[in-house]
Amino acid sequence: MPTAKGARLRIAILLHVAIALTTRCAGQGFKASESKTVGASNSYVELRQLYSKSRSWRNSYKLNPASACSRTRSNILCAAAAANDASRVQLLLAATPQVYSSLDAKYAGGVRLVAAPIDQQSCDTCSAIAVASAAETAVASVYQVNVAECSMSVQALHFCPPASSNQPARQCKGGWSIPSTISLLQQYSQQLPTAACMPYKPDVWGDM
């Protein structure tokens, strides 16, 4: 059976470990809290209340916009009357659709503005994918056409820089920064191939 001395020794060791952990936590910028909660429950309750009020206001606005924006109402959310943060959040919730997908044309005026995500695999092409996707969406949005008509080859943008750029060919383990990739895209101008012409096929094993 464990002796009283052994029990005291184990307690002393546990206390030392607890003190060490608390000191280390505070040293990293974290303050040990005596509270058993972190306030998540209060935030959830507050959000539910704001959401409920936003739905009530939206229903009122659908039935009678003038009445919903009347200054005689206590929960007015129109224009400058939404002066505090809670009202702004409530208005944002009321004006936000319950369902939205930028990949679905029916939510973007009948045209698809964002292409399907690309699996970059184990390759450092995230900057090229991000810049090409943003450029495709920007062009599709301006001309109000399907994003497929504005496709840009990530393969070409990352692995095949134009001769005028004086940049070496990149491999999977050599990524660009966002500013460098944007500059490269500008140098490509209208000569960048489409994704259909040069699809994304990174040579992951070739870099090993």
XYZ file of N, CA and C in Angstrom:
624
model
N 0.843 -1.204 0.000
C 0.000 0.000 0.000
C 0.875 1.248 0.000
N 0.449 2.313 -0.649
C 1.255 3.525 -0.673
C 1.328 4.154 0.704
N 2.483 4.646 1.089
C 2.666 5.276 2.387
C 2.260 6.738 2.321
N 2.082 7.349 3.500
C 1.720 8.768 3.571
C 2.834 9.632 2.993
N 4.096 9.181 3.205
C 5.227 9.933 2.673
C 5.213 9.929 1.164
N 4.877 8.750 0.588
C 4.824 8.653 -0.868
C 3.711 9.501 -1.445
N 2.565 9.532 -0.749
C 1.444 10.348 -1.207
C 1.808 11.825 -1.184
N 2.481 12.248 -0.108
C 2.886 13.661 -0.016
C 3.873 14.007 -1.112
N 4.750 13.069 -1.457
C 5.738 13.306 -2.502
C 5.045 13.496 -3.859
N 4.041 12.647 -4.126
C 3.317 12.757 -5.393
C 2.559 14.085 -5.481
N 1.964 14.503 -4.368
C 1.244 15.785 -4.341
C 2.200 16.938 -4.602
N 3.394 16.852 -3.972
C 4.388 17.919 -4.158
C 4.831 17.999 -5.615
N 5.019 16.841 -6.261
C 5.428 16.815 -7.660
C 4.339 17.432 -8.533
N 3.073 17.077 -8.293
C 1.961 17.617 -9.067
C 1.850 19.129 -8.908
N 2.071 19.631 -7.697
C 2.022 21.070 -7.459
C 3.122 21.787 -8.228
N 4.317 21.214 -8.245
C 5.435 21.813 -8.986
C 5.130 21.862 -10.482
N 4.532 20.793 -11.001
C 4.184 20.756 -12.426
C 3.132 21.805 -12.743
N 2.125 21.927 -11.875
C 1.060 22.915 -12.092
C 1.604 24.329 -12.078
N 2.488 24.614 -11.120
C 3.082 25.956 -11.041
C 3.931 26.246 -12.272
N 4.688 25.237 -12.712
C 5.542 25.417 -13.888
C 4.707 25.700 -15.130
N 3.610 24.974 -15.289
C 2.748 25.171 -16.445
C 2.099 26.545 -16.419
N 1.649 26.980 -15.238
C 1.019 28.292 -15.114
C 2.006 29.396 -15.427
N 3.235 29.269 -14.947
C 4.264 30.271 -15.207
C 4.599 30.331 -16.687
N 4.704 29.169 -17.314
C 5.024 29.119 -18.740
C 3.897 29.749 -19.570
N 2.665 29.481 -19.165
C 1.508 30.037 -19.867
C 1.533 31.550 -19.798
N 1.785 32.102 -18.581
C 1.817 33.547 -18.432
C 2.984 34.155 -19.196
N 4.089 33.433 -19.258
C 5.261 33.931 -19.970
C 5.048 34.040 -21.461
N 4.097 33.273 -21.981
C 3.802 33.330 -23.408
C 2.722 34.346 -23.734
N 2.350 35.145 -22.770
C 1.350 36.168 -23.021
C -0.052 35.755 -22.665
N -0.221 34.568 -22.105
C -1.544 34.110 -21.714
C -1.736 34.331 -20.215
N -2.895 34.800 -19.870
C -3.199 35.027 -18.455
C -4.110 33.923 -17.965
N -3.697 33.270 -16.915
C -4.518 32.202 -16.353
C -5.796 32.794 -15.777
N -6.941 32.317 -16.235
C -8.235 32.845 -15.795
C -8.827 31.968 -14.707
N -9.462 32.613 -13.740
C -10.132 31.871 -12.674
C -11.537 31.463 -13.097
N -12.031 32.022 -14.192
C -13.366 31.701 -14.670
C -13.396 30.315 -15.291
N -14.506 29.604 -15.103
C -14.653 28.270 -15.669
C -15.138 28.308 -17.112
N -15.534 29.482 -17.592
C -15.993 29.631 -18.980
C -15.190 30.710 -19.665
N -15.278 30.755 -20.979
C -14.535 31.761 -21.747
C -15.486 32.736 -22.438
N -16.749 32.738 -22.068
C -17.702 33.680 -22.624
C -18.376 33.236 -23.898
N -18.096 32.015 -24.357
C -18.687 31.548 -25.604
C -20.204 31.440 -25.495
N -20.687 31.009 -24.327
C -22.135 30.854 -24.143
C -22.841 32.193 -24.266
N -22.267 33.242 -23.658
C -22.871 34.573 -23.732
C -22.896 35.081 -25.165
N -21.817 34.852 -25.908
C -21.754 35.290 -27.302
C -22.802 34.569 -28.134
N -22.997 33.295 -27.874
C -23.987 32.504 -28.622
C -25.398 33.016 -28.349
N -25.695 33.290 -27.084
C -27.024 33.806 -26.723
C -27.253 35.160 -27.370
N -26.238 36.020 -27.340
C -26.366 37.350 -27.937
C -26.596 37.257 -29.444
N -25.856 36.357 -30.107
C -26.012 36.191 -31.549
C -27.407 35.672 -31.890
N -27.917 34.753 -31.087
C -29.268 34.231 -31.320
C -30.303 35.339 -31.198
N -30.125 36.208 -30.224
C -31.055 37.321 -30.049
C -31.011 38.271 -31.240
N -29.797 38.587 -31.692
C -29.652 39.480 -32.838
C -30.246 38.849 -34.095
N -30.036 37.553 -34.256
C -30.566 36.870 -35.432
C -32.091 36.863 -35.406
N -32.672 36.621 -34.225
C -34.122 36.616 -34.098
C -34.705 37.992 -34.431
N -34.063 39.048 -33.940
C -34.524 40.411 -34.231
C -34.375 40.741 -35.715
N -33.290 40.240 -36.321
C -33.071 40.528 -37.738
C -34.149 39.879 -38.606
N -34.550 38.669 -38.241
C -35.612 37.988 -38.992
C -36.945 38.715 -38.823
N -37.197 39.187 -37.619
C -38.430 39.925 -37.363
C -38.477 41.203 -38.189
N -37.354 41.921 -38.218
C -37.301 43.166 -38.993
C -37.423 42.885 -40.490
N -36.778 41.821 -40.969
C -36.841 41.491 -42.397
C -38.264 41.142 -42.813
N -38.956 40.411 -41.986
C -40.354 40.087 -42.290
C -41.212 41.341 -42.330
N -40.948 42.266 -41.384
C -41.698 43.522 -41.368
C -41.407 44.349 -42.613
N -40.151 44.324 -43.045
C -39.758 45.095 -44.227
C -40.429 44.537 -45.485
N -40.549 43.217 -45.564
C -41.200 42.612 -46.728
C -42.674 42.999 -46.799
N -43.332 43.067 -45.641
C -44.754 43.400 -45.602
C -44.998 44.884 -45.849
N -44.156 45.723 -45.234
C -44.361 47.169 -45.348
C -43.042 47.893 -45.123
N -42.287 48.158 -46.192
C -40.977 48.808 -46.034
C -41.048 50.135 -45.305
N -42.048 50.926 -45.609
C -42.154 52.242 -44.974
C -42.346 52.121 -43.471
N -43.159 51.160 -43.074
C -43.401 50.958 -41.654
C -42.154 50.417 -40.950
N -41.449 49.511 -41.623
C -40.244 48.931 -41.017
C -39.169 49.975 -40.805
N -39.169 51.019 -41.628
C -38.157 52.069 -41.513
C -38.686 53.318 -40.828
N -39.849 53.205 -40.217
C -40.425 54.356 -39.533
C -39.642 54.664 -38.269
N -39.438 55.919 -38.019
C -38.688 56.313 -36.828
C -39.482 56.086 -35.545
N -40.730 55.747 -35.689
C -41.520 55.465 -34.485
C -41.242 54.074 -33.943
N -40.578 53.237 -34.750
C -40.251 51.885 -34.302
C -38.999 51.909 -33.445
N -38.998 51.093 -32.449
C -37.853 51.074 -31.531
C -36.665 50.333 -32.115
N -36.911 49.428 -33.061
C -35.817 48.627 -33.612
C -35.516 49.023 -35.058
N -35.587 50.316 -35.344
C -35.321 50.796 -36.697
C -33.893 50.465 -37.107
N -33.716 49.974 -38.324
C -32.393 49.578 -38.807
C -32.016 50.302 -40.098
N -32.802 51.235 -40.544
C -32.574 51.837 -41.854
C -31.508 52.933 -41.816
N -30.614 52.863 -42.800
C -29.615 53.906 -43.048
C -28.881 54.314 -41.778
N -28.762 55.621 -41.562
C -27.957 56.130 -40.451
C -28.590 55.871 -39.097
N -29.845 55.430 -39.093
C -30.500 55.169 -37.812
C -29.880 53.984 -37.079
N -29.227 53.082 -37.828
C -28.548 51.944 -37.202
C -27.194 52.422 -36.706
N -27.204 53.091 -35.555
C -26.019 53.814 -35.104
C -25.050 52.985 -34.279
N -25.539 51.953 -33.602
C -24.636 51.202 -32.736
C -24.230 49.879 -33.378
N -23.245 49.232 -32.776
C -22.696 48.001 -33.353
C -23.738 46.895 -33.423
N -24.561 46.772 -32.379
C -25.574 45.717 -32.367
C -26.561 45.898 -33.517
N -26.943 47.144 -33.784
C -27.878 47.411 -34.882
C -27.243 47.093 -36.231
N -25.972 47.404 -36.367
C -25.273 47.118 -37.632
C -25.199 45.604 -37.860
N -24.900 44.865 -36.808
C -24.857 43.408 -36.939
C -26.232 42.879 -37.287
N -27.250 43.422 -36.638
C -28.626 42.997 -36.900
C -29.013 43.289 -38.346
N -28.635 44.456 -38.848
C -28.935 44.825 -40.235
C -28.182 43.921 -41.206
N -26.931 43.618 -40.878
C -26.138 42.733 -41.729
C -26.767 41.347 -41.810
N -27.221 40.841 -40.669
C -27.878 39.537 -40.648
C -29.180 39.563 -41.444
N -29.913 40.669 -41.345
C -31.187 40.775 -42.052
C -30.994 40.838 -43.558
N -29.889 41.461 -43.991
C -29.657 41.646 -45.428
C -28.859 40.507 -46.061
N -28.375 39.589 -45.242
C -27.565 38.490 -45.753
C -28.449 37.299 -46.121
N -28.306 36.767 -47.317
C -29.117 35.601 -47.686
C -28.760 34.396 -46.832
N -29.756 33.573 -46.570
C -29.513 32.385 -45.750
C -28.651 31.375 -46.484
N -28.738 31.357 -47.808
C -27.952 30.433 -48.623
C -27.273 31.225 -49.725
N -25.981 31.024 -49.882
C -25.255 31.688 -50.970
C -24.037 30.862 -51.328
N -23.810 30.719 -52.622
C -22.603 30.049 -53.095
C -22.101 30.783 -54.324
N -20.885 31.260 -54.264
C -20.306 31.968 -55.407
C -20.024 31.025 -56.566
N -20.135 29.710 -56.307
C -19.923 28.731 -57.369
C -21.203 28.465 -58.163
N -22.324 28.990 -57.663
C -23.623 28.729 -58.293
C -24.094 29.976 -59.032
N -24.371 29.820 -60.321
C -24.741 30.964 -61.153
C -26.031 31.633 -60.703
N -26.938 30.893 -60.108
C -28.234 31.472 -59.742
C -28.105 32.506 -58.628
N -26.984 32.501 -57.904
C -26.776 33.489 -56.856
C -25.952 34.685 -57.357
N -25.554 34.673 -58.601
C -24.691 35.744 -59.131
C -25.248 36.308 -60.425
N -26.557 36.461 -60.495
C -27.167 37.079 -61.657
C -27.174 36.221 -62.899
N -27.067 34.908 -62.734
C -27.156 34.018 -63.890
C -25.833 33.611 -64.492
N -24.733 34.152 -63.979
C -23.408 33.761 -64.483
C -22.566 33.254 -63.315
N -21.745 32.284 -63.588
C -20.862 31.750 -62.558
C -19.574 32.565 -62.567
N -19.266 33.208 -61.444
C -18.133 34.126 -61.377
C -16.887 33.518 -60.731
N -17.037 32.387 -60.072
C -15.901 31.772 -59.378
C -15.742 30.341 -59.851
N -14.533 29.996 -60.251
C -14.257 28.643 -60.734
C -14.159 27.668 -59.570
N -14.267 26.411 -59.880
C -14.130 25.379 -58.852
C -12.721 25.412 -58.262
N -12.581 25.111 -56.984
C -11.245 25.131 -56.367
C -10.314 24.100 -56.992
N -9.030 24.418 -56.965
C -8.002 23.552 -57.536
C -7.244 22.845 -56.412
N -7.027 21.578 -56.560
C -6.205 20.831 -55.608
C -4.748 21.034 -55.991
N -4.020 21.807 -55.191
C -2.629 22.104 -55.536
C -1.712 20.914 -55.272
N -2.213 19.912 -54.593
C -1.430 18.728 -54.239
C -0.212 19.151 -53.404
N 0.833 18.379 -53.405
C 2.001 18.714 -52.577
C 2.940 19.624 -53.349
N 2.405 20.763 -53.740
C 3.159 21.667 -54.609
C 2.954 23.104 -54.137
N 4.022 23.903 -54.142
C 3.969 25.278 -53.648
C 3.417 26.237 -54.707
N 2.206 25.972 -55.158
C 1.606 26.792 -56.216
C 0.439 27.623 -55.698
N 0.355 27.788 -54.385
C -0.801 28.483 -53.819
C -0.920 29.920 -54.312
N 0.210 30.620 -54.468
C 0.159 32.005 -54.944
C -0.366 32.069 -56.373
N 0.101 31.177 -57.222
C -0.356 31.160 -58.616
C -1.842 30.829 -58.695
N -2.286 29.887 -57.879
C -3.708 29.515 -57.874
C -4.556 30.687 -57.398
N -4.127 31.352 -56.328
C -4.890 32.474 -55.779
C -4.978 33.630 -56.762
N -3.851 33.983 -57.373
C -3.830 35.116 -58.300
C -4.628 34.804 -59.560
N -4.456 33.619 -60.111
C -5.200 33.243 -61.319
C -6.701 33.213 -61.048
N -7.100 32.658 -59.913
C -8.522 32.589 -59.565
C -9.116 33.980 -59.373
N -8.377 34.864 -58.696
C -8.859 36.228 -58.480
C -8.978 36.979 -59.802
N -8.006 36.792 -60.689
C -8.037 37.466 -61.989
C -9.194 36.951 -62.844
N -9.418 35.652 -62.830
C -10.538 35.076 -63.578
C -11.869 35.660 -63.103
N -12.039 35.712 -61.787
C -13.287 36.232 -61.225
C -13.458 37.712 -61.541
N -12.369 38.472 -61.498
C -12.445 39.906 -61.797
C -12.893 40.136 -63.237
N -12.316 39.404 -64.180
C -12.673 39.555 -65.593
C -14.113 39.108 -65.826
N -14.480 37.963 -65.245
C -15.843 37.451 -65.416
C -16.875 38.413 -64.830
N -16.535 39.055 -63.717
C -17.444 39.998 -63.080
C -17.628 41.253 -63.919
N -16.545 41.756 -64.485
C -16.621 42.980 -65.304
C -17.447 42.750 -66.558
N -17.209 41.623 -67.222
C -17.896 41.348 -68.487
C -19.185 40.548 -68.303
N -19.464 40.139 -67.059
C -20.668 39.366 -66.754
C -20.794 38.140 -67.649
N -19.717 37.358 -67.668
C -19.693 36.119 -68.432
C -19.299 34.986 -67.487
N -19.527 33.769 -67.925
C -19.144 32.609 -67.132
C -17.629 32.591 -66.950
N -17.192 32.280 -65.738
C -15.765 32.296 -65.430
C -14.978 31.324 -66.303
N -15.641 30.303 -66.837
C -14.953 29.343 -67.699
C -14.428 30.007 -68.958
N -15.052 31.113 -69.365
C -14.603 31.839 -70.552
C -13.372 32.700 -70.273
N -12.992 32.788 -69.018
C -11.852 33.636 -68.624
C -10.752 32.819 -67.966
N -10.707 31.534 -68.245
C -9.779 30.659 -67.528
C -8.321 31.016 -67.811
N -7.500 30.862 -66.801
C -6.061 31.131 -66.902
C -5.309 29.920 -66.375
N -4.255 29.566 -67.057
C -3.514 28.367 -66.709
C -2.590 28.606 -65.520
N -2.892 27.957 -64.409
C -2.006 28.006 -63.244
C -0.682 27.323 -63.572
N -0.756 26.285 -64.374
C 0.444 25.544 -64.776
C 1.432 26.484 -65.472
N 0.927 27.281 -66.407
C 1.793 28.213 -67.136
C 2.275 29.337 -66.234
N 1.367 29.860 -65.406
C 1.712 30.996 -64.558
C 2.814 30.650 -63.564
N 2.763 29.441 -63.021
C 3.769 29.071 -62.022
C 5.039 28.485 -62.635
N 4.868 27.547 -63.579
C 6.017 26.779 -64.063
C 6.685 27.364 -65.309
N 5.997 28.223 -66.039
C 6.524 28.690 -67.330
C 6.503 30.208 -67.436
N 7.354 30.914 -66.715
C 7.347 32.379 -66.798
C 7.729 32.838 -68.203
N 7.146 33.950 -68.686
C 7.474 34.436 -70.029
C 8.938 34.846 -70.127
N 9.481 34.776 -71.325
C 10.898 35.093 -71.530
C 11.221 36.529 -71.117
N 10.253 37.422 -71.279
C 10.496 38.832 -70.945
C 10.664 39.071 -69.452
N 10.255 38.101 -68.630
C 10.326 38.305 -67.180
C 11.723 38.048 -66.619
N 12.571 37.348 -67.413
C 13.924 36.994 -66.945
C 13.881 36.187 -65.638
N 12.806 35.435 -65.461
C 12.655 34.604 -64.274
C 12.923 33.140 -64.635
N 13.603 32.406 -63.755
C 13.842 30.984 -64.029
C 12.552 30.188 -63.912
N 12.523 29.045 -64.563
C 11.364 28.163 -64.458
C 11.245 27.660 -63.020
N 10.047 27.643 -62.515
C 9.813 27.221 -61.138
C 9.500 25.728 -61.067
N 9.778 25.173 -59.900
C 9.410 23.788 -59.627
C 8.396 23.774 -58.496
N 7.984 22.594 -58.089
C 6.969 22.487 -57.045
C 7.435 23.071 -55.714
N 8.705 22.959 -55.430
C 9.217 23.401 -54.140
C 9.788 24.813 -54.195
N 9.333 25.594 -55.148
C 9.797 26.976 -55.236
C 8.634 27.900 -55.503
N 7.959 28.343 -54.456
C 6.766 29.166 -54.626
C 7.087 30.633 -54.838
N 6.097 31.356 -55.366
C 6.217 32.798 -55.555
C 5.485 33.498 -54.409
N 5.760 34.777 -54.256
C 4.943 35.600 -53.371
C 3.773 36.136 -54.190
N 2.748 36.640 -53.526
C 1.588 37.195 -54.226
C 1.986 38.376 -55.123
N 2.748 39.376 -54.616
C 3.145 40.499 -55.484
C 3.948 40.047 -56.706
N 4.847 39.082 -56.522
C 5.650 38.586 -57.647
C 4.771 37.887 -58.678
N 3.784 37.155 -58.204
C 2.891 36.443 -59.122
C 2.018 37.422 -59.894
N 1.543 38.469 -59.234
C 0.748 39.496 -59.919
C 1.587 40.183 -60.982
N 2.846 40.494 -60.646
C 3.739 41.122 -61.620
C 3.961 40.210 -62.823
N 4.099 38.918 -62.559
C 4.293 37.948 -63.638
C 3.054 37.872 -64.529
N 1.887 37.913 -63.915
C 0.636 37.876 -64.676
C 0.529 39.098 -65.586
N 0.947 40.250 -65.084
C 0.916 41.466 -65.893
C 1.857 41.357 -67.089
N 2.998 40.714 -66.894
C 3.944 40.549 -68.001
C 3.428 39.571 -69.048
N 2.643 38.620 -68.600
C 2.044 37.673 -69.537
C 1.040 38.361 -70.456
N 0.370 39.392 -69.919
C -0.654 40.122 -70.673
C -1.694 39.138 -71.197
N -1.965 39.148 -72.490
C -2.977 38.274 -73.078
C -2.370 36.980 -73.629
N -1.131 36.714 -73.323
C -0.468 35.538 -73.866
C -0.523 34.330 -72.933
N -1.133 34.501 -71.770
C -1.219 33.382 -70.833
C -2.205 32.346 -71.366
N -1.790 31.089 -71.500
C -2.701 30.049 -72.015
C -3.890 29.829 -71.088
N -4.920 29.240 -71.619
C -6.084 28.891 -70.805
C -5.797 27.593 -70.055
N -6.638 27.326 -69.055
C -6.485 26.090 -68.295
C -6.750 24.871 -69.160
N -7.632 25.018 -70.145
C -7.918 23.892 -71.044
C -6.716 23.597 -71.933
N -6.000 24.646 -72.336
C -4.828 24.468 -73.200
C -3.653 23.877 -72.426
N -3.473 24.353 -71.178
C -2.381 23.849 -70.340
C -2.922 23.557 -68.950
N -3.509 22.370 -68.754
C -4.118 22.034 -67.453
C -3.080 21.880 -66.350
N -3.574 21.937 -65.139
C -2.704 21.862 -63.972
C -2.263 20.421 -63.727
N -0.975 20.155 -63.948
C -0.393 18.838 -63.725
C 0.994 18.996 -63.104
N 1.044 19.290 -61.817
C 2.334 19.503 -61.171
C 3.161 18.229 -61.095
N 4.451 18.367 -61.341
C 5.357 17.217 -61.263
C 5.942 17.168 -59.848
N 5.129 16.657 -58.934
C 5.542 16.615 -57.535
C 6.765 15.746 -57.322
N 6.783 14.583 -57.981
C 7.884 13.643 -57.771
C 9.154 14.096 -58.465
N 9.036 14.960 -59.468
C 10.216 15.409 -60.188
C 11.135 16.283 -59.358
N 10.605 16.884 -58.268
C 11.412 17.748 -57.426
C 12.149 16.973 -56.340
N 11.892 15.688 -56.239
C 12.495 14.901 -55.150
C 13.801 14.259 -55.592
